[in-house]
Structure formats: structure tokens, C-alpha cells
Coordinates of C-alpha atoms and ligand atoms in Angstrom, one line a residue:
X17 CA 5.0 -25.4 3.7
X18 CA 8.1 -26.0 5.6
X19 CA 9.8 -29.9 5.4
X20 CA 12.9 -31.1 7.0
X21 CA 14.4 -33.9 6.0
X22 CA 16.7 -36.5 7.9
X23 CA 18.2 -33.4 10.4
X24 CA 20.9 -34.4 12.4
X25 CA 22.7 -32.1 14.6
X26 CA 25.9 -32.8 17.3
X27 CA 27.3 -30.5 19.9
X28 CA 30.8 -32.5 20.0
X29 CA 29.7 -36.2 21.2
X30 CA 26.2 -35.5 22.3
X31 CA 23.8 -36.1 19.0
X32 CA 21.2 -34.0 20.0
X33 CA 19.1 -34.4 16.4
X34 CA 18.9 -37.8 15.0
X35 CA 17.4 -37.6 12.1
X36 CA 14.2 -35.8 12.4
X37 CA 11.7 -35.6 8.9
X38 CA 8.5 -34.1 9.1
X39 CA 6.6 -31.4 7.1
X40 CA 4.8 -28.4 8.8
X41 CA 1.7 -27.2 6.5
X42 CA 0.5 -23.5 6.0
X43 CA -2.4 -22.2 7.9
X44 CA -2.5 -24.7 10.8
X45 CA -0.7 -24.4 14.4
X46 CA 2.2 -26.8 14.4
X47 CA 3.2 -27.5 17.4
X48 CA 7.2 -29.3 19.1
X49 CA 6.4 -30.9 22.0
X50 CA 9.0 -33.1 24.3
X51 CA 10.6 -33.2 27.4
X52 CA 13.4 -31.2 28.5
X53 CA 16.7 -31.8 26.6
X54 CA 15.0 -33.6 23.6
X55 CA 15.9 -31.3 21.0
X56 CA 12.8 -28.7 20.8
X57 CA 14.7 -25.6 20.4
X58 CA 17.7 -27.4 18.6
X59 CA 15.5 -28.2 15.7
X60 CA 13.8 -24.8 15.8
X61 CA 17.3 -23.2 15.1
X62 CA 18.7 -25.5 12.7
X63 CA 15.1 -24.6 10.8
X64 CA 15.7 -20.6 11.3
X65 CA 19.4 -21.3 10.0
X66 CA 20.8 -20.2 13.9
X67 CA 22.6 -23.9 13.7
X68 CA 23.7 -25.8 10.5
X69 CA 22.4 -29.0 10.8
X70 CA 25.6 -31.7 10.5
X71 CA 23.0 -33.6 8.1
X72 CA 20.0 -33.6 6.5
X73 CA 17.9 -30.1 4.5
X74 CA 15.6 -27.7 5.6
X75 CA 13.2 -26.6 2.8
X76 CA 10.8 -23.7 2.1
X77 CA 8.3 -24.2 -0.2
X78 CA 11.3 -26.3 -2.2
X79 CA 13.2 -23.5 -1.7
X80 CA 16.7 -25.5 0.0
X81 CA 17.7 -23.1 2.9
X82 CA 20.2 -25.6 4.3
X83 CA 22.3 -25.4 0.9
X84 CA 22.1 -21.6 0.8
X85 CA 24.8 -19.0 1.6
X86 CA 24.0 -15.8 4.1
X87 CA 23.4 -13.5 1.3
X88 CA 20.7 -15.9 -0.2
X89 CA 19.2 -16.8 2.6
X90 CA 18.2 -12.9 3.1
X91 CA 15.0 -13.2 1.2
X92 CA 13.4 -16.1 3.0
X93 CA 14.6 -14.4 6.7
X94 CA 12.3 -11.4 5.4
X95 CA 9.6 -14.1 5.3
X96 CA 10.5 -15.7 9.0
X97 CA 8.4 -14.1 11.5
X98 CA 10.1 -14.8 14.9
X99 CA 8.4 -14.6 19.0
X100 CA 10.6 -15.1 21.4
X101 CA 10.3 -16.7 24.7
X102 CA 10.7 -12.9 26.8
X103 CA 9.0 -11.1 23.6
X104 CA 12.9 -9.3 22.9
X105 CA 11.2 -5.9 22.9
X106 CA 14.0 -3.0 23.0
X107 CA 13.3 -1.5 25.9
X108 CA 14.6 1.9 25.3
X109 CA 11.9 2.1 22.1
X110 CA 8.3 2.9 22.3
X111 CA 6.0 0.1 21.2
X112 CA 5.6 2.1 17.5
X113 CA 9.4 2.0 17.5
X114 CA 9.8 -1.6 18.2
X115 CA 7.4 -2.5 15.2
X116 CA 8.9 0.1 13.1
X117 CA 12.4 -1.5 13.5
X118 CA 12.1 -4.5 10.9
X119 CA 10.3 -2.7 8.6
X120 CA 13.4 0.5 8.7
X121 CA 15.9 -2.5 8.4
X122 CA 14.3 -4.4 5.5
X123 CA 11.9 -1.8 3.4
X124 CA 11.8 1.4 1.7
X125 CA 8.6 2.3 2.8
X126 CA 8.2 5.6 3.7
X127 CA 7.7 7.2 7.5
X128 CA 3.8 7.7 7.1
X129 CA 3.2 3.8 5.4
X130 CA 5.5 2.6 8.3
X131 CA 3.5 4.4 11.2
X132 CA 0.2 3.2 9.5
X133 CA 1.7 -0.4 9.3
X134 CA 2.5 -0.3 13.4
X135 CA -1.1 0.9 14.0
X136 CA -2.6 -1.9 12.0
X137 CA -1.2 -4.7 13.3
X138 CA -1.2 -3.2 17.4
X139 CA -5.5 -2.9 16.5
X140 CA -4.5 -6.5 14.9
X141 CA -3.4 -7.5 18.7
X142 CA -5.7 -5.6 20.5
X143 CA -3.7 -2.8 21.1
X144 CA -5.0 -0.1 19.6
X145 CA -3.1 3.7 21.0
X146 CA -0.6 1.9 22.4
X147 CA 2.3 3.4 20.1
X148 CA 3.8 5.7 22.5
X149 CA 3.7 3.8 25.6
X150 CA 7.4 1.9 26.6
X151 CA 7.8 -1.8 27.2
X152 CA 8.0 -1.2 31.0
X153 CA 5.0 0.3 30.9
X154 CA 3.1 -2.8 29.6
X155 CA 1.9 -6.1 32.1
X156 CA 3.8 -9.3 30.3
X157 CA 0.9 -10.2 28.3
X158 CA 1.0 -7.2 26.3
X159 CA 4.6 -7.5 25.7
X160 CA 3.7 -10.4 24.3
X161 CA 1.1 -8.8 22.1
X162 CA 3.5 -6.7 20.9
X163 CA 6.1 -9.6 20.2
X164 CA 3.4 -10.6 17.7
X165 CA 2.1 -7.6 16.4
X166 CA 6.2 -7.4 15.5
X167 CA 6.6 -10.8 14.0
X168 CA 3.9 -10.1 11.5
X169 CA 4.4 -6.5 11.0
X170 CA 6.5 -7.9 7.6
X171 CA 3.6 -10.1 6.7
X172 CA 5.5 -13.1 6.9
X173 CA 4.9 -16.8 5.4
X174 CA 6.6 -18.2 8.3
X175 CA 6.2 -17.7 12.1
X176 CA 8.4 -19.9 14.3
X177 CA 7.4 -19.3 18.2
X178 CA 9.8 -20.3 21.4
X179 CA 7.7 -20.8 24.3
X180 CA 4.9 -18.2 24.0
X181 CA 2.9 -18.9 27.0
X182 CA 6.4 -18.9 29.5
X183 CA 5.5 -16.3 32.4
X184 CA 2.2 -15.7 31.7
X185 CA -1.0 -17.1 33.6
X186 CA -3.1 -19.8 32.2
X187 CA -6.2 -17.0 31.2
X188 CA -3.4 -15.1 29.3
X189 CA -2.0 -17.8 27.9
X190 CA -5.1 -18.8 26.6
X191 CA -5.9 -15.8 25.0
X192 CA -2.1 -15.3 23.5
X193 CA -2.1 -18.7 22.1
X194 CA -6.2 -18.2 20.2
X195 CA -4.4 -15.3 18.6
X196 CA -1.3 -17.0 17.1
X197 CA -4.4 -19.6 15.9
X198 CA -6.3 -16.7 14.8
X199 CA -3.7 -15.1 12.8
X200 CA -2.2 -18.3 11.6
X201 CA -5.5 -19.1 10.0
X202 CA -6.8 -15.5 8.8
X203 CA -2.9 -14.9 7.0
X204 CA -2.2 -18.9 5.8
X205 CA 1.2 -18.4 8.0
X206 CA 3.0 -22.0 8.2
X207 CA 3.3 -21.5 12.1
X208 CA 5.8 -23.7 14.2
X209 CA 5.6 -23.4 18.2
X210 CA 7.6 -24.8 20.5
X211 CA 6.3 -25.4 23.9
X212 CA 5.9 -28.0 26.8
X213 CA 2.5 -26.4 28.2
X214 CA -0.3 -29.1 28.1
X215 CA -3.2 -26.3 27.5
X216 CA -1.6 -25.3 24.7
X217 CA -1.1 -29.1 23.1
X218 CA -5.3 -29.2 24.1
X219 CA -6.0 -26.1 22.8
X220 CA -4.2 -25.4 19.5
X221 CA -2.6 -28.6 19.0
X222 CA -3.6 -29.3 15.3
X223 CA -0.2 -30.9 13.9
X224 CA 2.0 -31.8 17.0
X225 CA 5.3 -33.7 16.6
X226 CA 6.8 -34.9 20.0
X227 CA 10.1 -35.6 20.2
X228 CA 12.0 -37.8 22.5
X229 CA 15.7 -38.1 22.9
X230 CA 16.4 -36.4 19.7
X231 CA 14.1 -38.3 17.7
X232 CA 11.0 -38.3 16.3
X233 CA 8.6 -40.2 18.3
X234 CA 4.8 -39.6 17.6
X235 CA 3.2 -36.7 15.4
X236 CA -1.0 -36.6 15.5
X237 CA -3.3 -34.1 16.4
X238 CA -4.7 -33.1 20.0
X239 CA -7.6 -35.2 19.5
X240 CA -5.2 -38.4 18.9
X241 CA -2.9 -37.3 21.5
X242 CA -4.9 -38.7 24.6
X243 CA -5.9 -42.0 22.6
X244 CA -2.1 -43.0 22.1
X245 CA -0.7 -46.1 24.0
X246 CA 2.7 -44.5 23.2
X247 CA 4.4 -45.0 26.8
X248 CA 7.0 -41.9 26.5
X249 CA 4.2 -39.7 25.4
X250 CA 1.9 -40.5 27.5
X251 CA 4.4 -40.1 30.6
X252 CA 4.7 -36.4 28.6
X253 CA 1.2 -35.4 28.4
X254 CA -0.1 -37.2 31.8
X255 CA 2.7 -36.0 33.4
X256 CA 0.8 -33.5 35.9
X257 CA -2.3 -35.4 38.0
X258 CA -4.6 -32.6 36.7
X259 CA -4.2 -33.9 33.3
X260 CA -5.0 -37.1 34.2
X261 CA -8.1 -36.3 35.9
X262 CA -9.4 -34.4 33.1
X263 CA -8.2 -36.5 30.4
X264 CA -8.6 -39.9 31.6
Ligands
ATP15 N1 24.8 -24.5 21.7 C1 24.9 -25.7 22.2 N2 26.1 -26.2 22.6 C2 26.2 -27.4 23.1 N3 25.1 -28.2 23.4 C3 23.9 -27.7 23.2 C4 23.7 -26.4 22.6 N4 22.4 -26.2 22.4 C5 21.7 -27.3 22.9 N5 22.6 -28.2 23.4 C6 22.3 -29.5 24.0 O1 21.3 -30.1 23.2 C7 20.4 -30.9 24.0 C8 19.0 -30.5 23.6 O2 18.8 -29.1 24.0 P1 17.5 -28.3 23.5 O3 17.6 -26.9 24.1 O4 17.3 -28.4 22.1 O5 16.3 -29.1 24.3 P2 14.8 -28.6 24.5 O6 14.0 -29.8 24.1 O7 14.5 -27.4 23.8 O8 14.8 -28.4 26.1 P3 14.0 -27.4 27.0 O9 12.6 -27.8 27.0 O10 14.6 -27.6 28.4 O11 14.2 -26.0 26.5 C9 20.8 -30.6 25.4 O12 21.6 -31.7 25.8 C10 21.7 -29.4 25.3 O13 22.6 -29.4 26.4

């Protein structure tokens, strides 16, 4: 489990975070909803330790990050699985390479365990005999396959995701979003998304918190979501006139 407590965070005069508690639990999709400019990807870095927080603590299992030097926050980083918004494959690397690459930096396993760990989690993804081909040889979907198969090539407790869905279509979307669900459940991963994309809220929405303005407006599930008579969210989520007609 991953709790934050009270996180406050300034750039200069603009208080981005004011004061945002909540507790994100192991083996359910947690997602960050809120407009643009609330604070989504603020909060998801002062959680990854990319911004100190100016108050407030960030814990792991009651393990205080936010108290922690570099050096000893090195062994819960080796539990943070991370997916980026653009999937942050090196392009110059095959796709074995590019899931090889956490495990040369942070284990002694050797060659032959490595390549067998790649293969696992690309048939984990759906990928199966893709380990040669090159990022530019994939469609954005599988790049995004791949972003996962690396985030939990380390088996991590912890997967944080920026914006999975951006740039793909709704049907891949879908499908990349059941298989964060999938292997949030099957592996207990505490699993934080970040995203604005309505399907997603419906679809794998378990444990959302919305945020508006920097604070912490509404946290429910997807069922609740629609039932709310919370004005700001409900601006949020009926925001596009398909929504409405389906939802309504
Ligand atoms: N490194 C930074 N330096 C200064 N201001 C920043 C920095 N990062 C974010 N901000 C400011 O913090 C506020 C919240 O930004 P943030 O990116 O967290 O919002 P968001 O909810 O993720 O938005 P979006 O959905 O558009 O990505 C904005 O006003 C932004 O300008």
C-alpha cells in the first residue's frame, strides 16, 4: 500500500498541491483523475520522489520515502515500476535489449536468466518473438506493450502509469488498460494511473481520486462516479456530450 499524507507542493507562488491525503491499496487500479493543471502529474512525482514535496510524507508500506536520502531510497526505486506517457523505449535497442536494461542496471543475474526473463514477460504482453524486432518497427500499441512488459520485468510492488492510453485508439486503449487491470490483479501490484480518458475512469476505475485545483475533491469508484452531485466532477466526467448520452 502506498499513503500520502497532507502533500503540499509550490513552484515559487503557485501552490500546486494543497494538501492531498489518500491511500492507494495493492491489487486494485487506482486511478488520478482532474482537469488540466490540477496537479495529476505533480503528485505522481512527488510520490516517485522526482519532486520533494514542501510538506507533508509519502509512505510505502510504512516505509517513509519522503524522509529518505538517495542512497536509501534505492531499494524501494527497484520496487517502482514506471510507464510513461510515449512508452520511453531506446530506440537504438531491440525490444529484448530494452527489457534487459533494468535488469543489467539493478541485478546480477546472469545473461541466459536475463534473456528468459524478457521472453516471459513479452508472452506476458502478448508479444511473444518479438525480441529482435526495433521500436520503429512496432505500431504504438505495441510500444506500449513493451513499456509494460518493461515496468514489470523487475517484478515490482509498485506501478505508477502517466497517461497510458495518450495516442492510441479507443480499441487499443481498451485492450492496454484490461492488461495493466490484469496484471495489477494476477501480481497484487499497488497500481497508480494517471489519466483524463473517460473510458478508462468506466472501465478500470476501481479507486479514483479526482482532484481539482490542487486539492482533493472526490475519491469513489466508477460505479459512484456517475451518481455524484459533485458540480466540478461532474463538469469533469460529463464533459464530452457522448458521455452524457450514455451515462445519463
Ligand atoms: N516543474 C515545474 N515548475 C513550475 N511549475 C510547474 C512545474 N510542474 C508543474 N508546474 C505547474 O503545476 C501546475 C499543475 O501541473 P500538473 O502538470 O501537475 O497538472 P496536471 O493535472 O498533470 O495537468 P495535465 O492534465 O495538463 O497534464 C501547473 O500550473 C503547472 O504549470
Amino acid at each position: 500500500m502506498i499513503e500520502v499524507i497532507d502533500i503540499q507542493k509550490s513552484f515559487g507562488d503557485n501552490h500546486v498541491l494543497k494538501g492531498i491525503t489518500a491511500e492507494f491499496e495493492p491489487g486494485v487500479t487506482n486511478l488520478i483523475i482532474g482537469g488540466s493543471g490540477s496537479g495529476k502529474t505533480t503528485l505522481l512525482k512527488c510520490m516517485v520522489g522526482l519532486h520533494q514535496p514542501n510538506e507533508g510524507r509519502v509512505l510505502y508500506d510504512d516505509r517513509n520515502f519522503t524522509e529518505m536520502n538517495m542512497e536509501e531510497r534505492i531499494p524501494i526505486r527497484q520496487e517502482i515500476g514506471m510507464l510513461f506517457q510515449n512508452s520511453a523505449l531506446f530506440d537504438s535497442m531491440t525490444v529484448e535489449q530494452n527489457l534487459m536494461f533494468p535488469l543489467d542496471m539493478f541485478t546480477n543475474k546472469k545473461r541466459g536468466e536475463k534473456k528468459d526473463r524478457a521472453s516471459e514477460v513479452l508472452e506476458r504482453v502478448d508479444l511473444a518473438g518479438k525480441n529482435k524486432l526495433y521500436p520503429s518497427e512496432l505500431s504504438g500499441g505495441m510500444k506500449k506493450r513493451v513499456g509494460i512488459a518493461r515496468a514489470i520485468v523487475m517484478n515490482p510492488k509498485y506501478l505508477f502509469c502517466d497517461e497510458p492510453n495518450s495516442g492510441l485508439d479507443p480499441r487499443t486503449s481498451l485492450l492496454i488498460d484490461e492488461l495493466i487491470q490484469e496484471i495489477t490483479e494476477e501480481y497484487k501490484i499497488t497500481t497508480i494511473i494517471v489519466t483524463h480518458d473517460m473510458n478508462s475512469v468506466m472501465g478500470i476505475g476501481e479507486k479514483i481520486l479526482f482532484l481539482h485545483k490542487g486539492e482533493k475533491w472526490w475519491e469513489g469508484s466508477n460505479q459512484e462516479i456517475t451518481k455524484t452531485d459533485n458540480q466540478e466532477l461532474n463538469d469533469f466526467v460529463f464533459a464530452s456530450p457522448l458521455m452524457e448520452k450514455l451515462l445519463r
